[in-house]
Amino acid sequence: MAEPSTPSRSPLADSAAARWFYFAVTFAILLGLIRLGREFLVPLVVAILLFTLALAITERIMSLTIVGWKPPKWLARLLAVASVFLGFLALGTVASNQAGAIAQAAPHYAERFRALADRAADLLGVEFASAVQRAVVGVDIGALLSSVMTSVSGALGAVVLVLLYVSFMAAEHAAFRDKLRRVCADEAGADHLARVLRSISTRVQNYMWISTLTSAISAVAAFAILKSLGVDFAVTLALIVFVARFIPSIGSIIAVAAASLMALLQFDTIAPFLIVLVVYGGVDAIIGFVIQPTIQGKALNLSPLMGMVSVAFWGFMWGTVGAFLAVPMTVATMIVCAEFPPLRPLAILLSSDGALPNAGGSERGRTP
């Protein structure tokens, strides 16, 4: 009796399964390399973003006209790189200098935090009191403040390496176009690669410039309000506001919470806390919901949901620094995926409306 024949698999199905298997393995290896190589990759990515910011500042300086005189490109580039250097060094200096002072004041704020928790528990009843006490037992506000400032100053301790990267990028920027021509097999490939890189650079420059401008406005407003109320460490809090606002959505919450919490811990009355929460919170809301969208428009075209997912992903991969780098890296990923047909569905998912600009700037269709 003949045995029943087993239906043979299609070669096409086998090849598709093999492709998905290779993709899954490659993706897992890539994630592992990104995770393990963060000590090397984070300073390099920070340097690339700072250099991109320097290019954006260069464009703004070259667009200026002072009594009929326009700054030459070399001067604009020198001023832009110098401003990035000085700004980054200033952030590192402030963080390093304030870390010790905050560590010394931390026990006082820890005691104030426990006193406020006890007062809130007394006002809100026995059941709430027991819940608050259980929550407060595991919170050491002094250690938290010290660890935050220590981690910030430690992250900025790589400032020399980052600035060296930026210096060499600026030195080799002029020769980069010739390198592309030599790397690619033909002129058309070099032109296409140059257009893709220019599209990434333009949109990341836009993000970096607008984020820096709006973060600076919010930090100045925070410093003015905190200083007028006599809140301690107003400069440090303004620095935290400036850095935190680079994180989409969550950054504004962190900025307002940090400023308000310091006012609550320092003073015996609740009035300064309410002033900071309402006045600075209102100013930051105007910046985040009115000024920034007006200036930025739809230049990034990044889905807000995907932006939050990218913040969570890169925060998991690279810690706090990864959260700051998430948006520009996701924008770059979206642009690169848009240039390769097999990856365009991923770019459409990352975009806010599904309309993808090509490297030349024109808008492509919504369907892959």
PDB file of C-alpha atoms in Angstrom, residues 81-338:
ATOM      1  CA  VAL A  81      31.299  75.910  16.677  1.00  0.00           C
ATOM      2  CA  ALA A  82      32.597  78.303  19.368  1.00  0.00           C
ATOM      3  CA  SER A  83      29.053  78.882  20.682  1.00  0.00           C
ATOM      4  CA  VAL A  84      28.425  75.119  20.888  1.00  0.00           C
ATOM      5  CA  PHE A  85      31.764  74.631  22.675  1.00  0.00           C
ATOM      6  CA  LEU A  86      31.093  77.399  25.193  1.00  0.00           C
ATOM      7  CA  GLY A  87      27.509  76.302  25.815  1.00  0.00           C
ATOM      8  CA  PHE A  88      28.452  72.677  26.384  1.00  0.00           C
ATOM      9  CA  LEU A  89      31.341  73.661  28.662  1.00  0.00           C
ATOM     10  CA  ALA A  90      29.014  75.974  30.615  1.00  0.00           C
ATOM     11  CA  LEU A  91      26.543  73.126  31.189  1.00  0.00           C
ATOM     12  CA  GLY A  92      29.336  70.872  32.432  1.00  0.00           C
ATOM     13  CA  THR A  93      30.777  73.570  34.700  1.00  0.00           C
ATOM     14  CA  VAL A  94      27.438  74.439  36.308  1.00  0.00           C
ATOM     15  CA  ALA A  95      26.562  70.777  36.880  1.00  0.00           C
ATOM     16  CA  SER A  96      29.954  70.003  38.421  1.00  0.00           C
ATOM     17  CA  ASN A  97      29.975  73.072  40.667  1.00  0.00           C
ATOM     18  CA  GLN A  98      26.414  72.619  41.921  1.00  0.00           C
ATOM     19  CA  ALA A  99      26.633  68.873  42.581  1.00  0.00           C
ATOM     20  CA  GLY A 100      28.556  69.362  45.832  1.00  0.00           C
ATOM     21  CA  ALA A 101      26.307  72.151  47.107  1.00  0.00           C
ATOM     22  CA  ILE A 102      23.173  70.121  46.443  1.00  0.00           C
ATOM     23  CA  ALA A 103      24.682  67.082  48.168  1.00  0.00           C
ATOM     24  CA  GLN A 104      25.321  69.213  51.280  1.00  0.00           C
ATOM     25  CA  ALA A 105      21.788  70.645  51.275  1.00  0.00           C
ATOM     26  CA  ALA A 106      20.142  67.287  50.527  1.00  0.00           C
ATOM     27  CA  PRO A 107      19.604  66.239  54.202  1.00  0.00           C
ATOM     28  CA  HIS A 108      17.668  69.459  54.865  1.00  0.00           C
ATOM     29  CA  TYR A 109      15.382  68.872  51.898  1.00  0.00           C
ATOM     30  CA  ALA A 110      14.948  65.230  52.902  1.00  0.00           C
ATOM     31  CA  GLU A 111      13.744  66.339  56.348  1.00  0.00           C
ATOM     32  CA  ARG A 112      11.374  68.866  54.768  1.00  0.00           C
ATOM     33  CA  PHE A 113      10.017  66.152  52.475  1.00  0.00           C
ATOM     34  CA  ARG A 114       9.229  63.864  55.420  1.00  0.00           C
ATOM     35  CA  ALA A 115       7.603  66.733  57.316  1.00  0.00           C
ATOM     36  CA  LEU A 116       5.395  67.600  54.344  1.00  0.00           C
ATOM     37  CA  ALA A 117       4.427  63.944  53.949  1.00  0.00           C
ATOM     38  CA  ASP A 118       3.456  63.746  57.642  1.00  0.00           C
ATOM     39  CA  ARG A 119       1.438  66.972  57.376  1.00  0.00           C
ATOM     40  CA  ALA A 120      -0.407  65.694  54.307  1.00  0.00           C
ATOM     41  CA  ALA A 121      -1.106  62.410  56.084  1.00  0.00           C
ATOM     42  CA  ASP A 122      -2.566  64.226  59.099  1.00  0.00           C
ATOM     43  CA  LEU A 123      -4.844  66.312  56.899  1.00  0.00           C
ATOM     44  CA  LEU A 124      -6.145  63.448  54.742  1.00  0.00           C
ATOM     45  CA  GLY A 125      -6.915  60.796  57.346  1.00  0.00           C
ATOM     46  CA  VAL A 126      -5.572  57.617  58.911  1.00  0.00           C
ATOM     47  CA  GLU A 127      -5.825  55.371  55.867  1.00  0.00           C
ATOM     48  CA  PHE A 128      -4.073  57.889  53.677  1.00  0.00           C
ATOM     49  CA  ALA A 129      -1.506  58.441  56.430  1.00  0.00           C
ATOM     50  CA  SER A 130      -0.514  54.769  56.442  1.00  0.00           C
ATOM     51  CA  ALA A 131      -0.259  54.761  52.626  1.00  0.00           C
ATOM     52  CA  VAL A 132       1.906  57.895  52.662  1.00  0.00           C
ATOM     53  CA  GLN A 133       4.169  56.473  55.341  1.00  0.00           C
ATOM     54  CA  ARG A 134       4.681  53.278  53.354  1.00  0.00           C
ATOM     55  CA  ALA A 135       5.556  55.337  50.278  1.00  0.00           C
ATOM     56  CA  VAL A 136       7.868  57.712  52.121  1.00  0.00           C
ATOM     57  CA  VAL A 137       9.815  54.907  53.797  1.00  0.00           C
ATOM     58  CA  GLY A 138      11.312  53.906  50.459  1.00  0.00           C
ATOM     59  CA  VAL A 139      12.067  57.467  49.316  1.00  0.00           C
ATOM     60  CA  ASP A 140      15.309  59.159  50.263  1.00  0.00           C
ATOM     61  CA  ILE A 141      14.936  62.579  48.650  1.00  0.00           C
ATOM     62  CA  GLY A 142      18.444  63.580  49.665  1.00  0.00           C
ATOM     63  CA  ALA A 143      20.027  60.565  48.041  1.00  0.00           C
ATOM     64  CA  LEU A 144      17.827  61.120  45.009  1.00  0.00           C
ATOM     65  CA  LEU A 145      18.980  64.723  44.544  1.00  0.00           C
ATOM     66  CA  SER A 146      22.604  63.759  45.035  1.00  0.00           C
ATOM     67  CA  SER A 147      22.423  60.852  42.596  1.00  0.00           C
ATOM     68  CA  VAL A 148      20.726  62.978  39.934  1.00  0.00           C
ATOM     69  CA  MET A 149      23.364  65.696  40.052  1.00  0.00           C
ATOM     70  CA  THR A 150      26.187  63.167  40.252  1.00  0.00           C
ATOM     71  CA  SER A 151      24.877  61.339  37.182  1.00  0.00           C
ATOM     72  CA  VAL A 152      24.468  64.616  35.287  1.00  0.00           C
ATOM     73  CA  SER A 153      27.973  65.786  36.113  1.00  0.00           C
ATOM     74  CA  GLY A 154      29.317  62.321  35.321  1.00  0.00           C
ATOM     75  CA  ALA A 155      27.579  62.287  31.934  1.00  0.00           C
ATOM     76  CA  LEU A 156      29.013  65.693  31.162  1.00  0.00           C
ATOM     77  CA  GLY A 157      32.418  64.412  32.241  1.00  0.00           C
ATOM     78  CA  ALA A 158      32.818  63.089  28.696  1.00  0.00           C
ATOM     79  CA  VAL A 159      32.753  66.694  27.489  1.00  0.00           C
ATOM     80  CA  VAL A 160      36.358  66.607  26.274  1.00  0.00           C
ATOM     81  CA  LEU A 161      35.787  63.531  24.116  1.00  0.00           C
ATOM     82  CA  VAL A 162      32.567  64.961  22.677  1.00  0.00           C
ATOM     83  CA  LEU A 163      34.180  68.292  21.852  1.00  0.00           C
ATOM     84  CA  LEU A 164      37.110  66.521  20.202  1.00  0.00           C
ATOM     85  CA  TYR A 165      34.644  64.632  18.012  1.00  0.00           C
ATOM     86  CA  VAL A 166      32.931  67.914  17.103  1.00  0.00           C
ATOM     87  CA  SER A 167      36.282  69.533  16.260  1.00  0.00           C
ATOM     88  CA  PHE A 168      37.289  66.766  13.870  1.00  0.00           C
ATOM     89  CA  MET A 169      33.824  66.710  12.275  1.00  0.00           C
ATOM     90  CA  ALA A 170      34.101  70.438  11.601  1.00  0.00           C
ATOM     91  CA  ALA A 171      37.596  70.007  10.174  1.00  0.00           C
ATOM     92  CA  GLU A 172      36.550  67.220   7.784  1.00  0.00           C
ATOM     93  CA  HIS A 173      33.149  68.584   6.801  1.00  0.00           C
ATOM     94  CA  ALA A 174      34.436  70.250   3.624  1.00  0.00           C
ATOM     95  CA  ALA A 175      36.029  67.024   2.344  1.00  0.00           C
ATOM     96  CA  PHE A 176      33.016  64.847   3.133  1.00  0.00           C
ATOM     97  CA  ARG A 177      31.394  65.313  -0.290  1.00  0.00           C
ATOM     98  CA  ASP A 178      34.544  64.064  -2.061  1.00  0.00           C
ATOM     99  CA  LYS A 179      34.621  61.043   0.240  1.00  0.00           C
ATOM    100  CA  LEU A 180      31.054  60.169  -0.729  1.00  0.00           C
ATOM    101  CA  ARG A 181      31.987  60.176  -4.412  1.00  0.00           C
ATOM    102  CA  ARG A 182      34.865  57.821  -3.766  1.00  0.00           C
ATOM    103  CA  VAL A 183      32.810  55.487  -1.553  1.00  0.00           C
ATOM    104  CA  CYS A 184      29.915  55.092  -4.012  1.00  0.00           C
ATOM    105  CA  ALA A 185      30.222  53.086  -7.207  1.00  0.00           C
ATOM    106  CA  ASP A 186      28.948  55.864  -9.485  1.00  0.00           C
ATOM    107  CA  GLU A 187      28.003  59.552  -9.540  1.00  0.00           C
ATOM    108  CA  ALA A 188      24.270  58.823  -9.328  1.00  0.00           C
ATOM    109  CA  GLY A 189      24.734  56.767  -6.162  1.00  0.00           C
ATOM    110  CA  ALA A 190      26.848  59.508  -4.596  1.00  0.00           C
ATOM    111  CA  ASP A 191      24.219  62.143  -5.447  1.00  0.00           C
ATOM    112  CA  HIS A 192      21.416  60.014  -3.982  1.00  0.00           C
ATOM    113  CA  LEU A 193      23.352  59.343  -0.779  1.00  0.00           C
ATOM    114  CA  ALA A 194      24.219  63.025  -0.491  1.00  0.00           C
ATOM    115  CA  ARG A 195      20.528  63.976  -0.867  1.00  0.00           C
ATOM    116  CA  VAL A 196      19.493  61.499   1.835  1.00  0.00           C
ATOM    117  CA  LEU A 197      22.156  62.790   4.234  1.00  0.00           C
ATOM    118  CA  ARG A 198      21.193  66.388   3.433  1.00  0.00           C
ATOM    119  CA  SER A 199      17.534  65.619   4.168  1.00  0.00           C
ATOM    120  CA  ILE A 200      18.461  64.044   7.501  1.00  0.00           C
ATOM    121  CA  SER A 201      20.755  66.946   8.349  1.00  0.00           C
ATOM    122  CA  THR A 202      18.179  69.603   7.442  1.00  0.00           C
ATOM    123  CA  ARG A 203      15.381  68.115   9.528  1.00  0.00           C
ATOM    124  CA  VAL A 204      17.584  67.276  12.509  1.00  0.00           C
ATOM    125  CA  GLN A 205      19.056  70.790  12.311  1.00  0.00           C
ATOM    126  CA  ASN A 206      15.519  72.169  12.433  1.00  0.00           C
ATOM    127  CA  TYR A 207      14.700  70.028  15.461  1.00  0.00           C
ATOM    128  CA  MET A 208      17.919  70.922  17.283  1.00  0.00           C
ATOM    129  CA  TRP A 209      17.613  74.644  16.563  1.00  0.00           C
ATOM    130  CA  ILE A 210      13.957  74.928  17.602  1.00  0.00           C
ATOM    131  CA  SER A 211      14.410  72.713  20.666  1.00  0.00           C
ATOM    132  CA  THR A 212      17.438  74.712  21.779  1.00  0.00           C
ATOM    133  CA  LEU A 213      15.623  78.016  21.281  1.00  0.00           C
ATOM    134  CA  THR A 214      12.433  76.999  23.087  1.00  0.00           C
ATOM    135  CA  SER A 215      14.369  75.251  25.875  1.00  0.00           C
ATOM    136  CA  ALA A 216      16.432  78.402  26.407  1.00  0.00           C
ATOM    137  CA  ILE A 217      13.281  80.558  26.566  1.00  0.00           C
ATOM    138  CA  SER A 218      11.718  78.192  29.107  1.00  0.00           C
ATOM    139  CA  ALA A 219      14.930  78.069  31.173  1.00  0.00           C
ATOM    140  CA  VAL A 220      15.204  81.879  31.262  1.00  0.00           C
ATOM    141  CA  ALA A 221      11.560  82.150  32.352  1.00  0.00           C
ATOM    142  CA  ALA A 222      12.103  79.533  35.058  1.00  0.00           C
ATOM    143  CA  PHE A 223      15.247  81.289  36.326  1.00  0.00           C
ATOM    144  CA  ALA A 224      13.497  84.681  36.461  1.00  0.00           C
ATOM    145  CA  ILE A 225      10.502  83.322  38.399  1.00  0.00           C
ATOM    146  CA  LEU A 226      12.574  81.203  40.796  1.00  0.00           C
ATOM    147  CA  LYS A 227      15.100  83.980  41.428  1.00  0.00           C
ATOM    148  CA  SER A 228      12.358  86.532  42.136  1.00  0.00           C
ATOM    149  CA  LEU A 229      10.878  84.153  44.733  1.00  0.00           C
ATOM    150  CA  GLY A 230      14.278  83.424  46.309  1.00  0.00           C
ATOM    151  CA  VAL A 231      14.231  79.697  45.503  1.00  0.00           C
ATOM    152  CA  ASP A 232      17.551  77.944  46.106  1.00  0.00           C
ATOM    153  CA  PHE A 233      19.653  76.665  43.209  1.00  0.00           C
ATOM    154  CA  ALA A 234      17.786  78.730  40.617  1.00  0.00           C
ATOM    155  CA  VAL A 235      20.650  78.344  38.120  1.00  0.00           C
ATOM    156  CA  THR A 236      20.725  74.562  38.560  1.00  0.00           C
ATOM    157  CA  LEU A 237      16.962  74.313  38.158  1.00  0.00           C
ATOM    158  CA  ALA A 238      17.138  76.446  35.014  1.00  0.00           C
ATOM    159  CA  LEU A 239      19.791  74.044  33.701  1.00  0.00           C
ATOM    160  CA  ILE A 240      17.520  71.081  34.482  1.00  0.00           C
ATOM    161  CA  VAL A 241      14.654  72.846  32.674  1.00  0.00           C
ATOM    162  CA  PHE A 242      16.843  73.533  29.631  1.00  0.00           C
ATOM    163  CA  VAL A 243      18.032  69.933  29.347  1.00  0.00           C
ATOM    164  CA  ALA A 244      14.716  68.261  30.251  1.00  0.00           C
ATOM    165  CA  ARG A 245      12.712  70.094  27.608  1.00  0.00           C
ATOM    166  CA  PHE A 246      14.626  68.272  24.867  1.00  0.00           C
ATOM    167  CA  ILE A 247      12.564  65.200  25.840  1.00  0.00           C
ATOM    168  CA  PRO A 248       9.189  65.425  24.048  1.00  0.00           C
ATOM    169  CA  SER A 249       6.115  65.832  26.281  1.00  0.00           C
ATOM    170  CA  ILE A 250       7.707  64.272  29.375  1.00  0.00           C
ATOM    171  CA  GLY A 251      10.386  66.974  29.461  1.00  0.00           C
ATOM    172  CA  SER A 252       7.915  69.768  30.194  1.00  0.00           C
ATOM    173  CA  ILE A 253       6.408  67.742  33.051  1.00  0.00           C
ATOM    174  CA  ILE A 254       9.872  67.127  34.510  1.00  0.00           C
ATOM    175  CA  ALA A 255      10.784  70.818  34.187  1.00  0.00           C
ATOM    176  CA  VAL A 256       7.641  72.108  35.939  1.00  0.00           C
ATOM    177  CA  ALA A 257       7.774  69.367  38.596  1.00  0.00           C
ATOM    178  CA  ALA A 258      11.439  70.021  39.457  1.00  0.00           C
ATOM    179  CA  ALA A 259      10.946  73.776  39.851  1.00  0.00           C
ATOM    180  CA  SER A 260       7.705  73.404  41.827  1.00  0.00           C
ATOM    181  CA  LEU A 261       9.074  70.680  44.120  1.00  0.00           C
ATOM    182  CA  MET A 262      12.078  72.801  45.108  1.00  0.00           C
ATOM    183  CA  ALA A 263       9.777  75.709  46.040  1.00  0.00           C
ATOM    184  CA  LEU A 264       7.594  73.308  48.049  1.00  0.00           C
ATOM    185  CA  LEU A 265      10.562  71.837  49.937  1.00  0.00           C
ATOM    186  CA  GLN A 266      12.242  75.160  50.704  1.00  0.00           C
ATOM    187  CA  PHE A 267       9.424  77.329  52.074  1.00  0.00           C
ATOM    188  CA  ASP A 268       7.057  76.807  54.995  1.00  0.00           C
ATOM    189  CA  THR A 269       4.115  78.267  53.067  1.00  0.00           C
ATOM    190  CA  ILE A 270       2.529  76.796  49.965  1.00  0.00           C
ATOM    191  CA  ALA A 271       2.280  80.139  48.141  1.00  0.00           C
ATOM    192  CA  PRO A 272       5.699  79.967  46.366  1.00  0.00           C
ATOM    193  CA  PHE A 273       4.902  76.430  45.211  1.00  0.00           C
ATOM    194  CA  LEU A 274       1.580  77.546  43.737  1.00  0.00           C
ATOM    195  CA  ILE A 275       3.190  80.577  42.059  1.00  0.00           C
ATOM    196  CA  VAL A 276       5.845  78.445  40.396  1.00  0.00           C
ATOM    197  CA  LEU A 277       3.327  75.777  39.423  1.00  0.00           C
ATOM    198  CA  VAL A 278       0.782  78.201  37.949  1.00  0.00           C
ATOM    199  CA  VAL A 279       2.996  80.983  36.548  1.00  0.00           C
ATOM    200  CA  TYR A 280       5.921  78.958  35.250  1.00  0.00           C
ATOM    201  CA  GLY A 281       3.643  76.050  34.296  1.00  0.00           C
ATOM    202  CA  GLY A 282       1.538  78.484  32.263  1.00  0.00           C
ATOM    203  CA  VAL A 283       4.593  79.991  30.552  1.00  0.00           C
ATOM    204  CA  ASP A 284       5.948  76.547  29.712  1.00  0.00           C
ATOM    205  CA  ALA A 285       2.544  75.467  28.365  1.00  0.00           C
ATOM    206  CA  ILE A 286       2.446  78.508  26.065  1.00  0.00           C
ATOM    207  CA  ILE A 287       5.941  77.667  24.832  1.00  0.00           C
ATOM    208  CA  GLY A 288       5.099  73.982  24.293  1.00  0.00           C
ATOM    209  CA  PHE A 289       1.616  74.320  22.791  1.00  0.00           C
ATOM    210  CA  VAL A 290       1.779  77.666  20.966  1.00  0.00           C
ATOM    211  CA  ILE A 291       5.306  78.913  20.260  1.00  0.00           C
ATOM    212  CA  GLN A 292       7.065  75.638  19.425  1.00  0.00           C
ATOM    213  CA  PRO A 293       4.367  74.230  17.089  1.00  0.00           C
ATOM    214  CA  THR A 294       4.113  77.621  15.345  1.00  0.00           C
ATOM    215  CA  ILE A 295       7.847  77.772  14.674  1.00  0.00           C
ATOM    216  CA  GLN A 296       8.311  74.098  13.898  1.00  0.00           C
ATOM    217  CA  GLY A 297       5.152  73.438  11.908  1.00  0.00           C
ATOM    218  CA  LYS A 298       5.228  69.959  10.356  1.00  0.00           C
ATOM    219  CA  ALA A 299       8.934  69.956   9.593  1.00  0.00           C
ATOM    220  CA  LEU A 300       9.582  66.753  11.542  1.00  0.00           C
ATOM    221  CA  ASN A 301       6.331  64.956  10.613  1.00  0.00           C
ATOM    222  CA  LEU A 302       6.968  62.468  13.433  1.00  0.00           C
ATOM    223  CA  SER A 303       4.033  60.687  15.045  1.00  0.00           C
ATOM    224  CA  PRO A 304       3.638  61.813  18.693  1.00  0.00           C
ATOM    225  CA  LEU A 305       2.927  58.218  19.715  1.00  0.00           C
ATOM    226  CA  MET A 306       6.034  56.950  17.934  1.00  0.00           C
ATOM    227  CA  GLY A 307       7.992  59.794  19.515  1.00  0.00           C
ATOM    228  CA  MET A 308       6.972  58.599  22.977  1.00  0.00           C
ATOM    229  CA  VAL A 309       7.744  54.990  22.054  1.00  0.00           C
ATOM    230  CA  SER A 310      11.183  56.046  20.824  1.00  0.00           C
ATOM    231  CA  VAL A 311      11.831  57.918  24.077  1.00  0.00           C
ATOM    232  CA  ALA A 312      10.943  54.790  26.062  1.00  0.00           C
ATOM    233  CA  PHE A 313      13.031  52.538  23.791  1.00  0.00           C
ATOM    234  CA  TRP A 314      16.175  54.665  23.729  1.00  0.00           C
ATOM    235  CA  GLY A 315      15.773  55.445  27.425  1.00  0.00           C
ATOM    236  CA  PHE A 316      15.831  51.689  28.064  1.00  0.00           C
ATOM    237  CA  MET A 317      18.817  51.170  25.742  1.00  0.00           C
ATOM    238  CA  TRP A 318      20.985  54.118  26.804  1.00  0.00           C
ATOM    239  CA  GLY A 319      19.433  55.488  29.986  1.00  0.00           C
ATOM    240  CA  THR A 320      18.633  59.169  30.492  1.00  0.00           C
ATOM    241  CA  VAL A 321      20.901  60.313  27.655  1.00  0.00           C
ATOM    242  CA  GLY A 322      19.037  58.004  25.280  1.00  0.00           C
ATOM    243  CA  ALA A 323      15.770  59.801  26.052  1.00  0.00           C
ATOM    244  CA  PHE A 324      17.321  63.090  24.903  1.00  0.00           C
ATOM    245  CA  LEU A 325      18.683  61.513  21.718  1.00  0.00           C
ATOM    246  CA  ALA A 326      15.491  59.599  20.860  1.00  0.00           C
ATOM    247  CA  VAL A 327      13.698  62.104  18.617  1.00  0.00           C
ATOM    248  CA  PRO A 328      16.570  63.074  16.278  1.00  0.00           C
ATOM    249  CA  MET A 329      17.603  59.428  15.894  1.00  0.00           C
ATOM    250  CA  THR A 330      14.002  58.420  15.127  1.00  0.00           C
ATOM    251  CA  VAL A 331      13.681  61.222  12.556  1.00  0.00           C
ATOM    252  CA  ALA A 332      16.898  60.038  10.895  1.00  0.00           C
ATOM    253  CA  THR A 333      15.584  56.456  10.892  1.00  0.00           C
ATOM    254  CA  MET A 334      12.317  57.562   9.279  1.00  0.00           C
ATOM    255  CA  ILE A 335      14.126  59.454   6.493  1.00  0.00           C
ATOM    256  CA  VAL A 336      16.465  56.533   5.749  1.00  0.00           C
ATOM    257  CA  CYS A 337      13.587  54.026   5.706  1.00  0.00           C
ATOM    258  CA  ALA A 338      11.645  56.280   3.310  1.00  0.00           C
TER     259      ALA A 338
END
